[in-house]
Short mmCIF file of C-alpha atoms and ligand atoms in Angstrom, two decimals:
data_model
loop_
_atom_site.label_atom_id
_atom_site.label_comp_id
_atom_site.label_asym_id
_atom_site.label_seq_id
_atom_site.Cartn_x
_atom_site.Cartn_y
_atom_site.Cartn_z
CA MET O 1 18.21 112.72 -121.80
CA ILE O 2 18.44 110.35 -118.82
CA LYS O 3 19.65 106.80 -118.97
CA VAL O 4 19.49 104.54 -115.94
CA ASP O 5 21.66 101.54 -116.68
CA HIS O 6 21.21 98.43 -114.54
CA ILE O 7 21.28 100.11 -111.14
CA SER O 8 20.90 98.31 -107.82
CA LYS O 9 20.72 99.83 -104.37
CA HIS O 10 20.21 98.30 -100.95
CA PHE O 11 19.86 99.67 -97.43
CA GLU O 12 21.00 97.23 -94.73
CA HIS O 13 18.58 94.33 -95.24
CA THR O 14 16.37 95.96 -97.87
CA GLN O 15 16.96 95.63 -101.58
CA ALA O 16 15.43 98.97 -102.61
CA LEU O 17 16.26 98.67 -106.33
CA SER O 18 17.28 95.54 -108.24
CA ASP O 19 18.81 95.92 -111.68
CA VAL O 20 16.66 98.83 -112.84
CA SER O 21 17.12 100.24 -116.36
CA LEU O 22 15.21 103.12 -117.89
CA GLU O 23 15.63 105.71 -120.62
CA ILE O 24 13.84 109.03 -120.69
CA ASP O 25 13.78 111.31 -123.73
CA LYS O 26 13.58 115.07 -123.76
CA GLY O 27 10.01 116.29 -123.31
CA GLU O 28 8.67 113.08 -121.80
CA ILE O 29 6.43 113.25 -118.72
CA VAL O 30 7.07 110.00 -116.90
CA SER O 31 4.87 109.01 -113.95
CA LEU O 32 6.61 106.68 -111.52
CA ILE O 33 3.97 104.73 -109.69
CA GLY O 34 3.80 101.70 -107.44
CA PRO O 35 3.02 100.64 -103.91
CA SER O 36 4.67 102.18 -100.88
CA GLY O 37 8.20 100.83 -100.42
CA SER O 38 8.55 99.76 -104.06
CA GLY O 39 11.63 101.96 -104.58
CA LYS O 40 10.15 105.03 -106.32
CA SER O 41 11.90 107.60 -104.11
CA THR O 42 15.15 105.67 -104.18
CA LEU O 43 15.10 105.61 -107.99
CA LEU O 44 14.38 109.34 -108.17
CA ARG O 45 17.08 110.09 -105.59
CA CYS O 46 19.62 107.98 -107.49
CA ILE O 47 18.82 109.89 -110.69
CA HIS O 48 19.31 113.17 -108.83
CA GLY O 49 22.58 111.97 -107.27
CA LEU O 50 21.24 112.18 -103.70
CA GLU O 51 21.84 108.42 -103.37
CA HIS O 52 24.55 106.43 -105.08
CA PRO O 53 23.66 103.03 -106.51
CA GLU O 54 26.14 100.32 -105.59
CA SER O 55 26.10 98.97 -109.12
CA GLY O 56 25.03 100.38 -112.44
CA LYS O 57 25.31 103.89 -113.80
CA ILE O 58 23.21 106.98 -114.45
CA TYR O 59 23.82 109.00 -117.62
CA LEU O 60 22.66 112.55 -118.24
CA GLU O 61 22.74 113.52 -121.91
CA ASP O 62 24.98 110.53 -122.66
CA GLU O 63 27.50 111.48 -119.98
CA TRP O 64 28.03 109.21 -116.99
CA MET O 65 27.28 110.94 -113.69
CA ASP O 66 30.41 109.86 -111.87
CA PRO O 67 30.24 110.96 -108.21
CA SER O 68 34.02 110.83 -107.88
CA ASP O 69 34.35 113.57 -110.51
CA GLU O 70 32.98 116.09 -108.03
CA GLU O 71 32.95 119.27 -110.06
CA LYS O 72 31.33 117.69 -113.10
CA PHE O 73 28.90 115.75 -110.90
CA ARG O 74 27.78 118.98 -109.24
CA ALA O 75 27.29 120.65 -112.63
CA GLN O 76 25.26 117.66 -113.86
CA ARG O 77 23.11 117.67 -110.73
CA SER O 78 22.39 121.37 -111.17
CA LYS O 79 20.63 120.59 -114.46
CA MET O 80 17.93 118.79 -112.49
CA GLY O 81 15.32 120.44 -110.29
CA PHE O 82 13.97 118.38 -107.38
CA VAL O 83 10.66 118.98 -105.63
CA PHE O 84 10.07 117.18 -102.33
CA GLN O 85 6.88 115.98 -100.68
CA HIS O 86 7.51 118.25 -97.70
CA PHE O 87 8.61 121.30 -99.73
CA ASN O 88 11.95 121.71 -97.88
CA LEU O 89 11.79 125.52 -97.92
CA PHE O 90 14.20 127.28 -95.59
CA PRO O 91 11.92 128.47 -92.76
CA ASN O 92 14.17 131.36 -91.71
CA MET O 93 14.17 132.88 -95.19
CA THR O 94 11.48 134.78 -97.04
CA VAL O 95 9.96 133.47 -100.24
CA ILE O 96 12.25 135.58 -102.42
CA GLU O 97 15.32 134.62 -100.37
CA ASN O 98 14.42 130.95 -100.79
CA CYS O 99 14.32 131.54 -104.54
CA THR O 100 17.56 133.53 -104.84
CA LEU O 101 19.88 131.58 -102.49
CA ALA O 102 21.02 128.88 -104.91
CA GLN O 103 21.07 131.27 -107.86
CA ILE O 104 23.61 133.40 -105.98
CA ASN O 105 25.58 130.56 -104.36
CA VAL O 106 25.52 127.90 -107.05
CA LEU O 107 25.19 129.86 -110.29
CA GLN O 108 27.02 133.01 -109.05
CA ARG O 109 24.26 135.25 -110.35
CA SER O 110 24.06 138.79 -108.95
CA GLN O 111 21.50 139.65 -106.29
CA GLU O 112 19.66 141.85 -108.76
CA GLU O 113 19.50 139.30 -111.54
CA SER O 114 18.53 136.53 -109.09
CA GLU O 115 15.63 138.58 -107.78
CA LYS O 116 14.45 139.39 -111.28
CA ILE O 117 14.45 135.72 -112.25
CA ALA O 118 12.81 134.74 -108.94
CA MET O 119 10.00 137.23 -109.56
CA GLN O 120 9.42 135.83 -113.05
CA TYR O 121 8.85 132.36 -111.66
CA LEU O 122 6.92 133.49 -108.59
CA THR O 123 4.62 135.36 -110.97
CA ARG O 124 4.22 132.21 -113.04
CA VAL O 125 3.09 130.18 -110.03
CA GLY O 126 0.79 133.05 -108.95
CA LEU O 127 2.71 134.08 -105.82
CA ALA O 128 4.48 137.32 -106.71
CA GLU O 129 2.72 139.15 -103.89
CA LYS O 130 4.12 136.69 -101.32
CA ARG O 131 7.75 137.60 -102.03
CA ASP O 132 8.48 138.93 -98.53
CA GLU O 133 6.48 136.38 -96.52
CA TYR O 134 8.08 133.62 -94.49
CA PRO O 135 7.06 130.04 -95.35
CA ASN O 136 5.08 129.57 -92.11
CA LYS O 137 2.63 132.22 -93.37
CA LEU O 138 1.83 130.17 -96.48
CA SER O 139 -0.58 127.32 -97.05
CA GLY O 140 0.81 123.93 -98.07
CA GLY O 141 -0.18 124.49 -101.68
CA GLN O 142 1.53 127.88 -101.72
CA LYS O 143 4.68 126.40 -100.16
CA GLN O 144 4.84 123.75 -102.84
CA ARG O 145 4.35 126.35 -105.59
CA VAL O 146 7.25 128.34 -104.11
CA ALA O 147 9.34 125.15 -104.06
CA ILE O 148 8.57 124.61 -107.75
CA ALA O 149 9.41 128.26 -108.57
CA ARG O 150 12.65 127.93 -106.60
CA ALA O 151 13.66 124.87 -108.63
CA LEU O 152 12.77 126.59 -111.93
CA CYS O 153 14.96 129.60 -111.07
CA LEU O 154 18.00 127.41 -111.77
CA HIS O 155 16.70 126.73 -115.30
CA PRO O 156 16.76 122.95 -115.00
CA GLU O 157 16.53 120.77 -118.07
CA ILE O 158 14.55 118.16 -116.20
CA MET O 159 12.28 118.36 -113.16
CA LEU O 160 11.95 115.53 -110.64
CA PHE O 161 8.96 115.47 -108.30
CA ASP O 162 8.63 113.09 -105.33
CA GLU O 163 4.96 112.94 -104.34
CA PRO O 164 4.56 116.72 -104.61
CA THR O 165 0.91 116.69 -103.55
CA SER O 166 0.87 113.91 -100.95
CA ALA O 167 1.26 116.24 -97.97
CA LEU O 168 -1.46 118.64 -99.15
CA ASP O 169 -5.09 119.02 -98.19
CA PRO O 170 -7.35 118.02 -101.08
CA GLU O 171 -8.36 121.55 -102.00
CA MET O 172 -4.70 122.51 -102.51
CA ILE O 173 -3.76 119.59 -104.70
CA LYS O 174 -5.38 121.15 -107.74
CA GLU O 175 -3.38 124.38 -107.66
CA VAL O 176 -0.11 122.45 -107.57
CA LEU O 177 -1.16 120.04 -110.32
CA GLU O 178 -2.12 123.04 -112.46
CA VAL O 179 1.38 124.48 -112.15
CA MET O 180 2.82 121.07 -113.07
CA THR O 181 0.44 120.72 -116.02
CA ASN O 182 1.53 124.12 -117.35
CA LEU O 183 5.16 123.06 -117.10
CA ALA O 184 4.42 119.86 -118.98
CA GLU O 185 2.62 121.80 -121.71
CA GLU O 186 5.66 124.04 -122.09
CA GLY O 187 7.72 120.96 -122.91
CA MET O 188 9.62 120.43 -119.65
CA THR O 189 10.99 116.91 -119.21
CA MET O 190 9.51 115.58 -115.98
CA ILE O 191 9.69 112.49 -113.78
CA VAL O 192 6.86 112.51 -111.27
CA VAL O 193 6.35 110.06 -108.41
CA THR O 194 2.64 110.39 -107.81
CA HIS O 195 -0.53 108.80 -106.53
CA GLU O 196 -2.58 111.24 -108.62
CA MET O 197 -3.75 108.79 -111.25
CA GLY O 198 -5.77 111.46 -113.09
CA PHE O 199 -2.61 113.50 -113.56
CA ALA O 200 -0.58 110.46 -114.58
CA ARG O 201 -3.18 109.49 -117.12
CA LYS O 202 -3.99 112.89 -118.62
CA VAL O 203 -0.70 114.78 -118.37
CA GLY O 204 1.81 111.94 -118.27
CA SER O 205 3.06 110.50 -121.52
CA ARG O 206 4.33 107.31 -119.99
CA VAL O 207 4.00 105.23 -116.83
CA VAL O 208 6.76 103.28 -115.14
CA PHE O 209 5.29 100.91 -112.56
CA LEU O 210 7.62 99.66 -109.85
CA ASP O 211 7.12 96.81 -107.44
CA SER O 212 9.66 95.44 -104.95
CA GLY O 213 12.52 97.41 -106.46
CA LYS O 214 11.90 96.30 -110.05
CA ILE O 215 10.22 97.87 -113.06
CA VAL O 216 7.20 95.68 -113.71
CA GLU O 217 5.67 97.76 -116.52
CA ASP O 218 6.84 100.62 -118.67
CA ALA O 219 4.19 101.77 -121.14
CA PRO O 220 2.48 104.79 -122.69
CA SER O 221 -0.01 106.17 -120.15
CA ASP O 222 -3.17 105.26 -122.10
CA GLN O 223 -1.97 101.74 -122.63
CA PHE O 224 -1.00 101.30 -118.99
CA PHE O 225 -4.34 102.50 -117.64
CA GLU O 226 -6.50 100.76 -120.24
CA HIS O 227 -4.60 97.51 -120.58
CA PRO O 228 -2.24 96.86 -117.67
CA GLN O 229 -0.31 93.70 -118.42
CA SER O 230 0.83 92.35 -115.07
CA ASP O 231 -1.29 91.07 -112.21
CA ARG O 232 0.58 93.44 -109.88
CA ALA O 233 -0.36 96.50 -111.91
CA LYS O 234 -3.97 95.33 -112.30
CA ASP O 235 -4.22 94.79 -108.57
CA PHE O 236 -2.64 98.19 -107.82
CA LEU O 237 -4.97 100.02 -110.22
CA SER O 238 -8.07 98.30 -108.86
CA LYS O 239 -7.14 99.56 -105.39
CA VAL O 240 -6.27 103.12 -106.31
CA PHE O 241 -9.33 103.57 -108.49
CA TYR O 242 -12.00 101.98 -106.35
CA GLN O 243 -10.84 102.52 -102.80
N1 LIG B 1 17.62 105.66 -96.05
C1 LIG B 1 17.08 104.44 -95.94
N2 LIG B 1 17.48 103.57 -95.00
C2 LIG B 1 16.95 102.32 -94.91
N3 LIG B 1 16.00 101.85 -95.72
C3 LIG B 1 15.55 102.66 -96.70
C4 LIG B 1 16.06 104.00 -96.86
N4 LIG B 1 15.42 104.57 -97.91
C5 LIG B 1 14.55 103.65 -98.38
N5 LIG B 1 14.63 102.50 -97.66
C6 LIG B 1 13.86 101.26 -97.90
O1 LIG B 1 13.96 100.96 -99.28
C7 LIG B 1 12.71 100.52 -99.79
C8 LIG B 1 12.26 101.43 -100.91
O2 LIG B 1 11.99 102.71 -100.34
P1 LIG B 1 11.49 103.96 -101.18
O3 LIG B 1 12.37 104.14 -102.35
O4 LIG B 1 11.37 105.09 -100.22
O5 LIG B 1 10.04 103.48 -101.66
P2 LIG B 1 8.79 104.31 -102.16
O6 LIG B 1 9.23 105.70 -102.45
O7 LIG B 1 8.30 103.57 -103.37
O8 LIG B 1 7.77 104.24 -101.05
C9 LIG B 1 11.75 100.49 -98.61
O9 LIG B 1 11.71 99.19 -98.09
C10 LIG B 1 12.38 101.45 -97.63
O10 LIG B 1 12.04 101.12 -96.31
MG1 LIG B 2 8.65 107.52 -101.66
#
């Protein structure tokens, strides 16, 4: 479904990604893990077309995502839902308005249809009764569940998550991981940057471990956690498990 073909990306003096290649099939749940600054967000943002690699290409369903072909690029991007660490809800809009805005503006759905679809997904994340609240009245976990519902309203074929639980208090992490686990069980293709090793191990089908802008390991989850191959991955796992 996604093919990342030899991409590199630098910012000023930082080589954020060096010659990264990766293929993700439909239905895979890929956990992107690695130390801070290893390039996880940059890789996810390149896949979503928020950043452009200076070399290499991204393919979605065998079609190159060419940023210069603006209309097609926009259509390709709209097949991917993106969930941010800090939710990125519009603070001046209610929950339902957050969920209908892009449906109306991007997909040209009617107000009525957009609201119906929004309510389906808000119900799925357990927040139907919050439809008319503003984000500042919600807990962090609720905000993130709204952000997930908002992304799902566009019927994405793949969901990208960038540390969706890192900004949450511990007691709210579980409710967000539950929503993500349900999505995974329904067969959604997902790429998840996460420090939740329990989630990566139990729900993820595969782990891609990045260090210094390179993929150091790419293995089925069980294999990665039971038998990491590289010293870097062993060192990383020893820290996240025993800290
Ligand atoms: N917009 C940016 N401007 C300058 N440097 C950046 C930018 N985004 C990322 N970087 C740098 O690129 C490297 C990889 O960053 P990032 O992809 O955010 O890593 P991670 O998500 O794994 O923590 C880091 O050294 C970071 O400081
Ligand atoms: Mg990051």
